[in-house]
Amino acid sequence: MQDWADRIHPDDRDRVVQFCIAQSQAGVDHEADYRALTCEGDYVWIRDVVHVVRNEQGAVDSLVGFMFDISERKRAEERLLQLQGELTELSFRDGLTGVANRRRLDAFLDAEWAVACRERKPLSLVLADIDCFKQYNDHYGHLAGDACLRRVAGLLEATAVRGLDLLGRFGGEEFLMVLPGTDAAGALERAELCLARLAEAGIPHGASGVAGTLTASFGVATLVPGPGDDLLALLETVDRCLYRAKQQGRNRVVASQSLVASHV
């Protein structure tokens, strides 16, 4: 018994030993999967199947155990779980740009809105729209347009704080950055950084009516949710700010609270 217990992996030992002893004492057939040490010093996955043998009076007479090496099966299960995780991740990614898709954005927004409401923390949104993108597609072709969307997505995502913020494709050539816990000043600074990074990239746009390189317009909105506030109103606010940025000449940031505008 002690040799059997000693060969069980330390992470599995207490669980398996306690379970098997309890089932055996109760006279119940049982199975247990665990990692066991081999003579070569390696761990393999074992399925331990124990059958209770009773005498004519029905009392437990003995236990008969069988051990099966299920390492290959465990590897297959782990690979399946990994593939399922990868599929789940892909289901939340925009197929063209690789950033979060609208489904992921909506779920993240709902979750962070709930946190902001509960903890009374700010939630900021930055909505970006590539200027004159139809003209870009017409001038350079749709394949170049797809490559442009991927590059812009990469530039914007590079400004996000990993693990906190989320950038997603909102639709067409629009991207939404969700900034939990970021106040109005921080959100405006983030949008200005995105604007600067895009200018530094210098992506040629010969058909733009704004500049010789690709530009984008940004709307910024921030809210510490209170009673009566709702997420849809915040989204409508950031959309109006983006519309103002377009109206004012594009290639700029317009923020909801201060309505500060700037352009590179």
PDB file of C-alpha atoms in Angstrom:
ATOM      1  CA  MET A   1       0.000   0.000   0.000  1.00  0.00           C
ATOM      2  CA  GLN A   2       2.738   2.451   0.940  1.00  0.00           C
ATOM      3  CA  ASP A   3       4.723   1.717  -2.226  1.00  0.00           C
ATOM      4  CA  TRP A   4       1.571   2.314  -4.273  1.00  0.00           C
ATOM      5  CA  ALA A   5       0.947   5.641  -2.556  1.00  0.00           C
ATOM      6  CA  ASP A   6       4.574   6.733  -2.829  1.00  0.00           C
ATOM      7  CA  ARG A   7       4.546   6.183  -6.586  1.00  0.00           C
ATOM      8  CA  ILE A   8       1.581   8.504  -7.096  1.00  0.00           C
ATOM      9  CA  HIS A   9       2.472  12.003  -8.288  1.00  0.00           C
ATOM     10  CA  PRO A  10       2.538  14.436  -5.318  1.00  0.00           C
ATOM     11  CA  ASP A  11      -0.154  16.616  -6.923  1.00  0.00           C
ATOM     12  CA  ASP A  12      -2.503  13.614  -7.214  1.00  0.00           C
ATOM     13  CA  ARG A  13      -1.559  11.640  -4.103  1.00  0.00           C
ATOM     14  CA  ASP A  14      -3.873  13.002  -1.397  1.00  0.00           C
ATOM     15  CA  ARG A  15      -6.917  13.030  -3.645  1.00  0.00           C
ATOM     16  CA  VAL A  16      -6.390   9.509  -4.979  1.00  0.00           C
ATOM     17  CA  VAL A  17      -5.347   7.838  -1.737  1.00  0.00           C
ATOM     18  CA  GLN A  18      -8.216   9.316   0.257  1.00  0.00           C
ATOM     19  CA  PHE A  19     -10.757   8.452  -2.429  1.00  0.00           C
ATOM     20  CA  CYS A  20      -9.546   4.876  -2.970  1.00  0.00           C
ATOM     21  CA  ILE A  21      -9.294   4.080   0.742  1.00  0.00           C
ATOM     22  CA  ALA A  22     -12.763   5.482   1.438  1.00  0.00           C
ATOM     23  CA  GLN A  23     -14.330   3.539  -1.444  1.00  0.00           C
ATOM     24  CA  SER A  24     -12.538   0.343  -0.483  1.00  0.00           C
ATOM     25  CA  GLN A  25     -13.623   0.619   3.148  1.00  0.00           C
ATOM     26  CA  ALA A  26     -17.178   1.180   1.983  1.00  0.00           C
ATOM     27  CA  GLY A  27     -16.952  -1.896  -0.241  1.00  0.00           C
ATOM     28  CA  VAL A  28     -17.657   0.041  -3.432  1.00  0.00           C
ATOM     29  CA  ASP A  29     -16.150  -0.672  -6.862  1.00  0.00           C
ATOM     30  CA  HIS A  30     -14.230   2.379  -8.059  1.00  0.00           C
ATOM     31  CA  GLU A  31     -11.872   3.887 -10.607  1.00  0.00           C
ATOM     32  CA  ALA A  32      -9.202   6.565 -10.303  1.00  0.00           C
ATOM     33  CA  ASP A  33      -6.980   8.293 -12.856  1.00  0.00           C
ATOM     34  CA  TYR A  34      -3.597   9.571 -11.682  1.00  0.00           C
ATOM     35  CA  ARG A  35       0.059   9.913 -12.587  1.00  0.00           C
ATOM     36  CA  ALA A  36       2.344   7.162 -11.306  1.00  0.00           C
ATOM     37  CA  LEU A  37       6.133   6.855 -11.209  1.00  0.00           C
ATOM     38  CA  THR A  38       7.668   4.109 -13.374  1.00  0.00           C
ATOM     39  CA  CYS A  39      10.854   2.144 -12.723  1.00  0.00           C
ATOM     40  CA  GLU A  40      12.573   4.411 -15.266  1.00  0.00           C
ATOM     41  CA  GLY A  41      11.731   7.477 -13.199  1.00  0.00           C
ATOM     42  CA  ASP A  42       9.058   8.864 -15.513  1.00  0.00           C
ATOM     43  CA  TYR A  43       5.420   9.559 -14.750  1.00  0.00           C
ATOM     44  CA  VAL A  44       2.680   7.908 -16.786  1.00  0.00           C
ATOM     45  CA  TRP A  45      -1.078   8.291 -16.539  1.00  0.00           C
ATOM     46  CA  ILE A  46      -2.720   5.271 -14.897  1.00  0.00           C
ATOM     47  CA  ARG A  47      -6.360   4.240 -14.646  1.00  0.00           C
ATOM     48  CA  ASP A  48      -6.756   2.140 -11.510  1.00  0.00           C
ATOM     49  CA  VAL A  49      -9.889  -0.046 -11.623  1.00  0.00           C
ATOM     50  CA  VAL A  50     -10.772  -1.796  -8.354  1.00  0.00           C
ATOM     51  CA  HIS A  51     -13.438  -4.484  -8.015  1.00  0.00           C
ATOM     52  CA  VAL A  52     -14.768  -5.611  -4.633  1.00  0.00           C
ATOM     53  CA  VAL A  53     -15.014  -9.384  -4.158  1.00  0.00           C
ATOM     54  CA  ARG A  54     -17.559 -10.550  -1.572  1.00  0.00           C
ATOM     55  CA  ASN A  55     -17.996 -13.878   0.181  1.00  0.00           C
ATOM     56  CA  GLU A  56     -21.198 -15.929   0.340  1.00  0.00           C
ATOM     57  CA  GLN A  57     -22.470 -13.852   3.242  1.00  0.00           C
ATOM     58  CA  GLY A  58     -22.000 -10.645   1.226  1.00  0.00           C
ATOM     59  CA  ALA A  59     -19.112  -9.336   3.279  1.00  0.00           C
ATOM     60  CA  VAL A  60     -16.057  -7.875   1.547  1.00  0.00           C
ATOM     61  CA  ASP A  61     -13.559 -10.687   1.091  1.00  0.00           C
ATOM     62  CA  SER A  62     -10.899  -9.032  -1.070  1.00  0.00           C
ATOM     63  CA  LEU A  63     -10.142  -6.374  -3.633  1.00  0.00           C
ATOM     64  CA  VAL A  64      -9.021  -7.057  -7.189  1.00  0.00           C
ATOM     65  CA  GLY A  65      -7.291  -4.194  -8.958  1.00  0.00           C
ATOM     66  CA  PHE A  66      -6.323  -3.600 -12.578  1.00  0.00           C
ATOM     67  CA  MET A  67      -4.019  -0.837 -13.807  1.00  0.00           C
ATOM     68  CA  PHE A  68      -4.080   0.508 -17.351  1.00  0.00           C
ATOM     69  CA  ASP A  69      -1.627   2.925 -18.955  1.00  0.00           C
ATOM     70  CA  ILE A  70      -3.831   5.720 -20.352  1.00  0.00           C
ATOM     71  CA  SER A  71      -1.031   8.173 -21.157  1.00  0.00           C
ATOM     72  CA  GLU A  72      -1.823   8.234 -24.871  1.00  0.00           C
ATOM     73  CA  ARG A  73      -5.469   8.889 -24.165  1.00  0.00           C
ATOM     74  CA  LYS A  74      -4.581  11.720 -21.787  1.00  0.00           C
ATOM     75  CA  ARG A  75      -2.340  13.304 -24.418  1.00  0.00           C
ATOM     76  CA  ALA A  76      -5.188  13.105 -26.914  1.00  0.00           C
ATOM     77  CA  GLU A  77      -7.575  14.707 -24.396  1.00  0.00           C
ATOM     78  CA  GLU A  78      -5.114  17.506 -23.652  1.00  0.00           C
ATOM     79  CA  ARG A  79      -4.636  18.142 -27.368  1.00  0.00           C
ATOM     80  CA  LEU A  80      -8.412  18.232 -27.830  1.00  0.00           C
ATOM     81  CA  LEU A  81      -8.759  20.766 -25.023  1.00  0.00           C
ATOM     82  CA  GLN A  82      -5.999  22.849 -26.605  1.00  0.00           C
ATOM     83  CA  LEU A  83      -7.748  22.772 -29.982  1.00  0.00           C
ATOM     84  CA  GLN A  84     -11.055  23.709 -28.367  1.00  0.00           C
ATOM     85  CA  GLY A  85      -9.340  26.667 -26.723  1.00  0.00           C
ATOM     86  CA  GLU A  86      -7.831  27.727 -30.033  1.00  0.00           C
ATOM     87  CA  LEU A  87     -11.220  27.472 -31.746  1.00  0.00           C
ATOM     88  CA  THR A  88     -12.810  29.564 -29.011  1.00  0.00           C
ATOM     89  CA  GLU A  89     -10.073  32.166 -29.427  1.00  0.00           C
ATOM     90  CA  LEU A  90     -10.570  32.208 -33.199  1.00  0.00           C
ATOM     91  CA  SER A  91     -14.317  32.662 -32.769  1.00  0.00           C
ATOM     92  CA  PHE A  92     -13.598  35.970 -31.007  1.00  0.00           C
ATOM     93  CA  ARG A  93     -11.085  37.233 -33.606  1.00  0.00           C
ATOM     94  CA  ASP A  94     -11.758  39.270 -36.703  1.00  0.00           C
ATOM     95  CA  GLY A  95     -10.723  37.077 -39.596  1.00  0.00           C
ATOM     96  CA  LEU A  96      -9.066  39.873 -41.556  1.00  0.00           C
ATOM     97  CA  THR A  97      -7.261  42.002 -38.997  1.00  0.00           C
ATOM     98  CA  GLY A  98      -6.700  39.550 -36.159  1.00  0.00           C
ATOM     99  CA  VAL A  99      -8.030  41.915 -33.491  1.00  0.00           C
ATOM    100  CA  ALA A 100     -11.197  41.241 -31.515  1.00  0.00           C
ATOM    101  CA  ASN A 101     -14.362  40.897 -33.554  1.00  0.00           C
ATOM    102  CA  ARG A 102     -17.710  42.516 -32.829  1.00  0.00           C
ATOM    103  CA  ARG A 103     -18.892  39.513 -30.828  1.00  0.00           C
ATOM    104  CA  ARG A 104     -15.879  39.755 -28.525  1.00  0.00           C
ATOM    105  CA  LEU A 105     -16.222  43.535 -28.278  1.00  0.00           C
ATOM    106  CA  ASP A 106     -19.859  43.296 -27.223  1.00  0.00           C
ATOM    107  CA  ALA A 107     -19.104  40.706 -24.547  1.00  0.00           C
ATOM    108  CA  PHE A 108     -16.129  42.684 -23.223  1.00  0.00           C
ATOM    109  CA  LEU A 109     -18.114  45.919 -23.191  1.00  0.00           C
ATOM    110  CA  ASP A 110     -20.974  44.345 -21.253  1.00  0.00           C
ATOM    111  CA  ALA A 111     -18.588  42.868 -18.692  1.00  0.00           C
ATOM    112  CA  GLU A 112     -16.581  46.069 -18.201  1.00  0.00           C
ATOM    113  CA  TRP A 113     -19.724  48.180 -18.025  1.00  0.00           C
ATOM    114  CA  ALA A 114     -20.935  45.972 -15.176  1.00  0.00           C
ATOM    115  CA  VAL A 115     -17.593  46.407 -13.380  1.00  0.00           C
ATOM    116  CA  ALA A 116     -17.635  50.181 -13.900  1.00  0.00           C
ATOM    117  CA  CYS A 117     -21.184  50.395 -12.533  1.00  0.00           C
ATOM    118  CA  ARG A 118     -20.414  48.239  -9.515  1.00  0.00           C
ATOM    119  CA  GLU A 119     -17.093  49.853  -8.607  1.00  0.00           C
ATOM    120  CA  ARG A 120     -17.920  53.377  -9.818  1.00  0.00           C
ATOM    121  CA  LYS A 121     -14.859  53.489 -12.056  1.00  0.00           C
ATOM    122  CA  PRO A 122     -14.489  55.288 -15.392  1.00  0.00           C
ATOM    123  CA  LEU A 123     -14.966  53.471 -18.664  1.00  0.00           C
ATOM    124  CA  SER A 124     -13.534  55.123 -21.776  1.00  0.00           C
ATOM    125  CA  LEU A 125     -14.105  54.392 -25.446  1.00  0.00           C
ATOM    126  CA  VAL A 126     -11.999  55.466 -28.419  1.00  0.00           C
ATOM    127  CA  LEU A 127     -13.681  55.024 -31.792  1.00  0.00           C
ATOM    128  CA  ALA A 128     -11.438  55.316 -34.865  1.00  0.00           C
ATOM    129  CA  ASP A 129     -12.446  55.542 -38.492  1.00  0.00           C
ATOM    130  CA  ILE A 130      -9.948  55.519 -41.380  1.00  0.00           C
ATOM    131  CA  ASP A 131     -10.372  58.652 -43.464  1.00  0.00           C
ATOM    132  CA  CYS A 132     -11.261  58.288 -47.157  1.00  0.00           C
ATOM    133  CA  PHE A 133     -10.961  54.518 -47.049  1.00  0.00           C
ATOM    134  CA  LYS A 134     -13.304  53.978 -50.002  1.00  0.00           C
ATOM    135  CA  GLN A 135     -10.993  56.134 -52.088  1.00  0.00           C
ATOM    136  CA  TYR A 136      -8.035  54.077 -50.820  1.00  0.00           C
ATOM    137  CA  ASN A 137      -9.710  50.880 -52.007  1.00  0.00           C
ATOM    138  CA  ASP A 138     -10.644  52.424 -55.337  1.00  0.00           C
ATOM    139  CA  HIS A 139      -7.119  53.746 -55.862  1.00  0.00           C
ATOM    140  CA  TYR A 140      -5.000  50.815 -54.664  1.00  0.00           C
ATOM    141  CA  GLY A 141      -7.408  47.870 -54.904  1.00  0.00           C
ATOM    142  CA  HIS A 142      -9.166  45.761 -52.294  1.00  0.00           C
ATOM    143  CA  LEU A 143      -6.200  43.528 -51.552  1.00  0.00           C
ATOM    144  CA  ALA A 144      -4.173  46.595 -50.653  1.00  0.00           C
ATOM    145  CA  GLY A 145      -7.145  47.817 -48.655  1.00  0.00           C
ATOM    146  CA  ASP A 146      -7.181  44.589 -46.658  1.00  0.00           C
ATOM    147  CA  ALA A 147      -3.455  44.918 -45.983  1.00  0.00           C
ATOM    148  CA  CYS A 148      -4.033  48.516 -44.905  1.00  0.00           C
ATOM    149  CA  LEU A 149      -6.716  47.468 -42.413  1.00  0.00           C
ATOM    150  CA  ARG A 150      -4.383  44.879 -40.936  1.00  0.00           C
ATOM    151  CA  ARG A 151      -1.587  47.420 -40.579  1.00  0.00           C
ATOM    152  CA  VAL A 152      -3.817  50.036 -38.969  1.00  0.00           C
ATOM    153  CA  ALA A 153      -5.190  47.422 -36.572  1.00  0.00           C
ATOM    154  CA  GLY A 154      -1.641  46.509 -35.589  1.00  0.00           C
ATOM    155  CA  LEU A 155      -0.668  50.127 -35.016  1.00  0.00           C
ATOM    156  CA  LEU A 156      -3.700  50.779 -32.830  1.00  0.00           C
ATOM    157  CA  GLU A 157      -3.385  47.536 -30.881  1.00  0.00           C
ATOM    158  CA  ALA A 158       0.253  48.298 -30.107  1.00  0.00           C
ATOM    159  CA  THR A 159      -0.885  51.278 -28.008  1.00  0.00           C
ATOM    160  CA  ALA A 160      -3.203  49.163 -25.830  1.00  0.00           C
ATOM    161  CA  VAL A 161      -2.232  48.166 -22.301  1.00  0.00           C
ATOM    162  CA  ARG A 162      -1.975  44.391 -22.482  1.00  0.00           C
ATOM    163  CA  GLY A 163      -4.437  42.527 -20.313  1.00  0.00           C
ATOM    164  CA  LEU A 164      -6.508  45.630 -19.582  1.00  0.00           C
ATOM    165  CA  ASP A 165      -7.633  47.275 -22.809  1.00  0.00           C
ATOM    166  CA  LEU A 166      -9.267  45.709 -25.839  1.00  0.00           C
ATOM    167  CA  LEU A 167      -9.143  46.789 -29.461  1.00  0.00           C
ATOM    168  CA  GLY A 168     -11.685  45.388 -31.848  1.00  0.00           C
ATOM    169  CA  ARG A 169     -13.005  45.898 -35.330  1.00  0.00           C
ATOM    170  CA  PHE A 170     -16.265  47.718 -34.887  1.00  0.00           C
ATOM    171  CA  GLY A 171     -17.277  47.395 -38.512  1.00  0.00           C
ATOM    172  CA  GLY A 172     -15.798  48.146 -41.936  1.00  0.00           C
ATOM    173  CA  GLU A 173     -12.906  50.519 -41.406  1.00  0.00           C
ATOM    174  CA  GLU A 174     -13.919  51.421 -37.832  1.00  0.00           C
ATOM    175  CA  PHE A 175     -12.058  50.229 -34.749  1.00  0.00           C
ATOM    176  CA  LEU A 176     -13.164  50.546 -31.133  1.00  0.00           C
ATOM    177  CA  MET A 177     -10.753  50.637 -28.204  1.00  0.00           C
ATOM    178  CA  VAL A 178     -12.273  49.873 -24.799  1.00  0.00           C
ATOM    179  CA  LEU A 179     -10.273  51.331 -21.894  1.00  0.00           C
ATOM    180  CA  PRO A 180     -11.517  50.110 -18.482  1.00  0.00           C
ATOM    181  CA  GLY A 181     -10.515  52.290 -15.548  1.00  0.00           C
ATOM    182  CA  THR A 182      -9.125  55.023 -17.824  1.00  0.00           C
ATOM    183  CA  ASP A 183     -10.263  58.589 -17.167  1.00  0.00           C
ATOM    184  CA  ALA A 184     -11.034  61.235 -19.783  1.00  0.00           C
ATOM    185  CA  ALA A 185      -7.497  62.655 -19.838  1.00  0.00           C
ATOM    186  CA  GLY A 186      -5.975  59.198 -20.247  1.00  0.00           C
ATOM    187  CA  ALA A 187      -8.381  58.293 -23.037  1.00  0.00           C
ATOM    188  CA  LEU A 188      -7.661  61.525 -24.898  1.00  0.00           C
ATOM    189  CA  GLU A 189      -3.936  60.876 -24.544  1.00  0.00           C
ATOM    190  CA  ARG A 190      -4.382  57.357 -25.926  1.00  0.00           C
ATOM    191  CA  ALA A 191      -6.289  58.627 -28.953  1.00  0.00           C
ATOM    192  CA  GLU A 192      -3.640  61.282 -29.602  1.00  0.00           C
ATOM    193  CA  LEU A 193      -0.985  58.559 -29.436  1.00  0.00           C
ATOM    194  CA  CYS A 194      -2.884  56.499 -32.002  1.00  0.00           C
ATOM    195  CA  LEU A 195      -3.121  59.554 -34.249  1.00  0.00           C
ATOM    196  CA  ALA A 196       0.627  60.154 -33.919  1.00  0.00           C
ATOM    197  CA  ARG A 197       1.528  56.513 -34.585  1.00  0.00           C
ATOM    198  CA  LEU A 198      -0.529  56.546 -37.745  1.00  0.00           C
ATOM    199  CA  ALA A 199       1.192  59.736 -38.912  1.00  0.00           C
ATOM    200  CA  GLU A 200       4.614  58.231 -38.157  1.00  0.00           C
ATOM    201  CA  ALA A 201       3.759  55.148 -40.229  1.00  0.00           C
ATOM    202  CA  GLY A 202       3.359  57.345 -43.299  1.00  0.00           C
ATOM    203  CA  ILE A 203       1.155  54.929 -45.238  1.00  0.00           C
ATOM    204  CA  PRO A 204       0.781  56.460 -48.733  1.00  0.00           C
ATOM    205  CA  HIS A 205      -2.729  57.530 -49.728  1.00  0.00           C
ATOM    206  CA  GLY A 206      -2.649  59.231 -53.110  1.00  0.00           C
ATOM    207  CA  ALA A 207      -6.422  59.568 -53.295  1.00  0.00           C
ATOM    208  CA  SER A 208      -6.964  61.134 -49.878  1.00  0.00           C
ATOM    209  CA  GLY A 209      -8.616  64.500 -49.646  1.00  0.00           C
ATOM    210  CA  VAL A 210      -6.978  65.044 -46.266  1.00  0.00           C
ATOM    211  CA  ALA A 211      -3.259  64.368 -46.629  1.00  0.00           C
ATOM    212  CA  GLY A 212      -0.758  62.496 -48.750  1.00  0.00           C
ATOM    213  CA  THR A 213      -0.676  59.667 -46.230  1.00  0.00           C
ATOM    214  CA  LEU A 214      -3.359  57.602 -44.565  1.00  0.00           C
ATOM    215  CA  THR A 215      -5.137  59.331 -41.685  1.00  0.00           C
ATOM    216  CA  ALA A 216      -7.940  58.519 -39.277  1.00  0.00           C
ATOM    217  CA  SER A 217     -10.475  60.390 -37.191  1.00  0.00           C
ATOM    218  CA  PHE A 218     -11.093  59.605 -33.522  1.00  0.00           C
ATOM    219  CA  GLY A 219     -13.981  60.066 -31.126  1.00  0.00           C
ATOM    220  CA  VAL A 220     -13.416  59.738 -27.389  1.00  0.00           C
ATOM    221  CA  ALA A 221     -16.002  59.313 -24.624  1.00  0.00           C
ATOM    222  CA  THR A 222     -15.628  58.649 -20.905  1.00  0.00           C
ATOM    223  CA  LEU A 223     -18.194  57.942 -18.225  1.00  0.00           C
ATOM    224  CA  VAL A 224     -18.305  56.881 -14.601  1.00  0.00           C
ATOM    225  CA  PRO A 225     -21.693  55.118 -14.764  1.00  0.00           C
ATOM    226  CA  GLY A 226     -24.341  56.148 -12.293  1.00  0.00           C
ATOM    227  CA  PRO A 227     -28.023  55.364 -11.784  1.00  0.00           C
ATOM    228  CA  GLY A 228     -29.917  55.829 -15.031  1.00  0.00           C
ATOM    229  CA  ASP A 229     -26.852  55.588 -17.287  1.00  0.00           C
ATOM    230  CA  ASP A 230     -26.647  52.933 -19.964  1.00  0.00           C
ATOM    231  CA  LEU A 231     -23.962  51.590 -22.274  1.00  0.00           C
ATOM    232  CA  LEU A 232     -25.844  52.427 -25.459  1.00  0.00           C
ATOM    233  CA  ALA A 233     -25.787  56.127 -24.570  1.00  0.00           C
ATOM    234  CA  LEU A 234     -22.012  55.990 -24.117  1.00  0.00           C
ATOM    235  CA  LEU A 235     -21.622  54.337 -27.525  1.00  0.00           C
ATOM    236  CA  GLU A 236     -23.840  56.985 -29.093  1.00  0.00           C
ATOM    237  CA  THR A 237     -21.714  59.699 -27.475  1.00  0.00           C
ATOM    238  CA  VAL A 238     -18.444  58.367 -28.841  1.00  0.00           C
ATOM    239  CA  ASP A 239     -20.063  57.973 -32.260  1.00  0.00           C
ATOM    240  CA  ARG A 240     -21.158  61.633 -32.198  1.00  0.00           C
ATOM    241  CA  CYS A 241     -17.617  62.678 -31.289  1.00  0.00           C
ATOM    242  CA  LEU A 242     -16.263  60.734 -34.252  1.00  0.00           C
ATOM    243  CA  TYR A 243     -18.832  62.437 -36.488  1.00  0.00           C
ATOM    244  CA  ARG A 244     -17.662  65.852 -35.243  1.00  0.00           C
ATOM    245  CA  ALA A 245     -14.058  64.898 -35.977  1.00  0.00           C
ATOM    246  CA  LYS A 246     -15.080  64.075 -39.542  1.00  0.00           C
ATOM    247  CA  GLN A 247     -17.045  67.303 -39.868  1.00  0.00           C
ATOM    248  CA  GLN A 248     -14.136  69.384 -38.613  1.00  0.00           C
ATOM    249  CA  GLY A 249     -11.814  68.132 -41.340  1.00  0.00           C
ATOM    250  CA  ARG A 250     -10.794  64.610 -40.310  1.00  0.00           C
ATOM    251  CA  ASN A 251      -7.338  63.527 -39.068  1.00  0.00           C
ATOM    252  CA  ARG A 252      -8.107  64.656 -35.524  1.00  0.00           C
ATOM    253  CA  VAL A 253      -9.471  63.696 -32.118  1.00  0.00           C
ATOM    254  CA  VAL A 254     -12.697  64.998 -30.607  1.00  0.00           C
ATOM    255  CA  ALA A 255     -13.428  64.095 -26.980  1.00  0.00           C
ATOM    256  CA  SER A 256     -16.876  64.151 -25.380  1.00  0.00           C
ATOM    257  CA  GLN A 257     -16.192  66.110 -22.202  1.00  0.00           C
ATOM    258  CA  SER A 258     -13.804  68.844 -23.296  1.00  0.00           C
ATOM    259  CA  LEU A 259     -14.474  68.564 -27.029  1.00  0.00           C
ATOM    260  CA  VAL A 260     -10.759  69.127 -27.468  1.00  0.00           C
ATOM    261  CA  ALA A 261      -9.714  68.813 -31.060  1.00  0.00           C
ATOM    262  CA  SER A 262      -6.216  68.472 -32.477  1.00  0.00           C
ATOM    263  CA  HIS A 263      -4.639  67.165 -35.584  1.00  0.00           C
ATOM    264  CA  VAL A 264      -1.231  66.110 -36.791  1.00  0.00           C
TER     265      VAL A 264
END
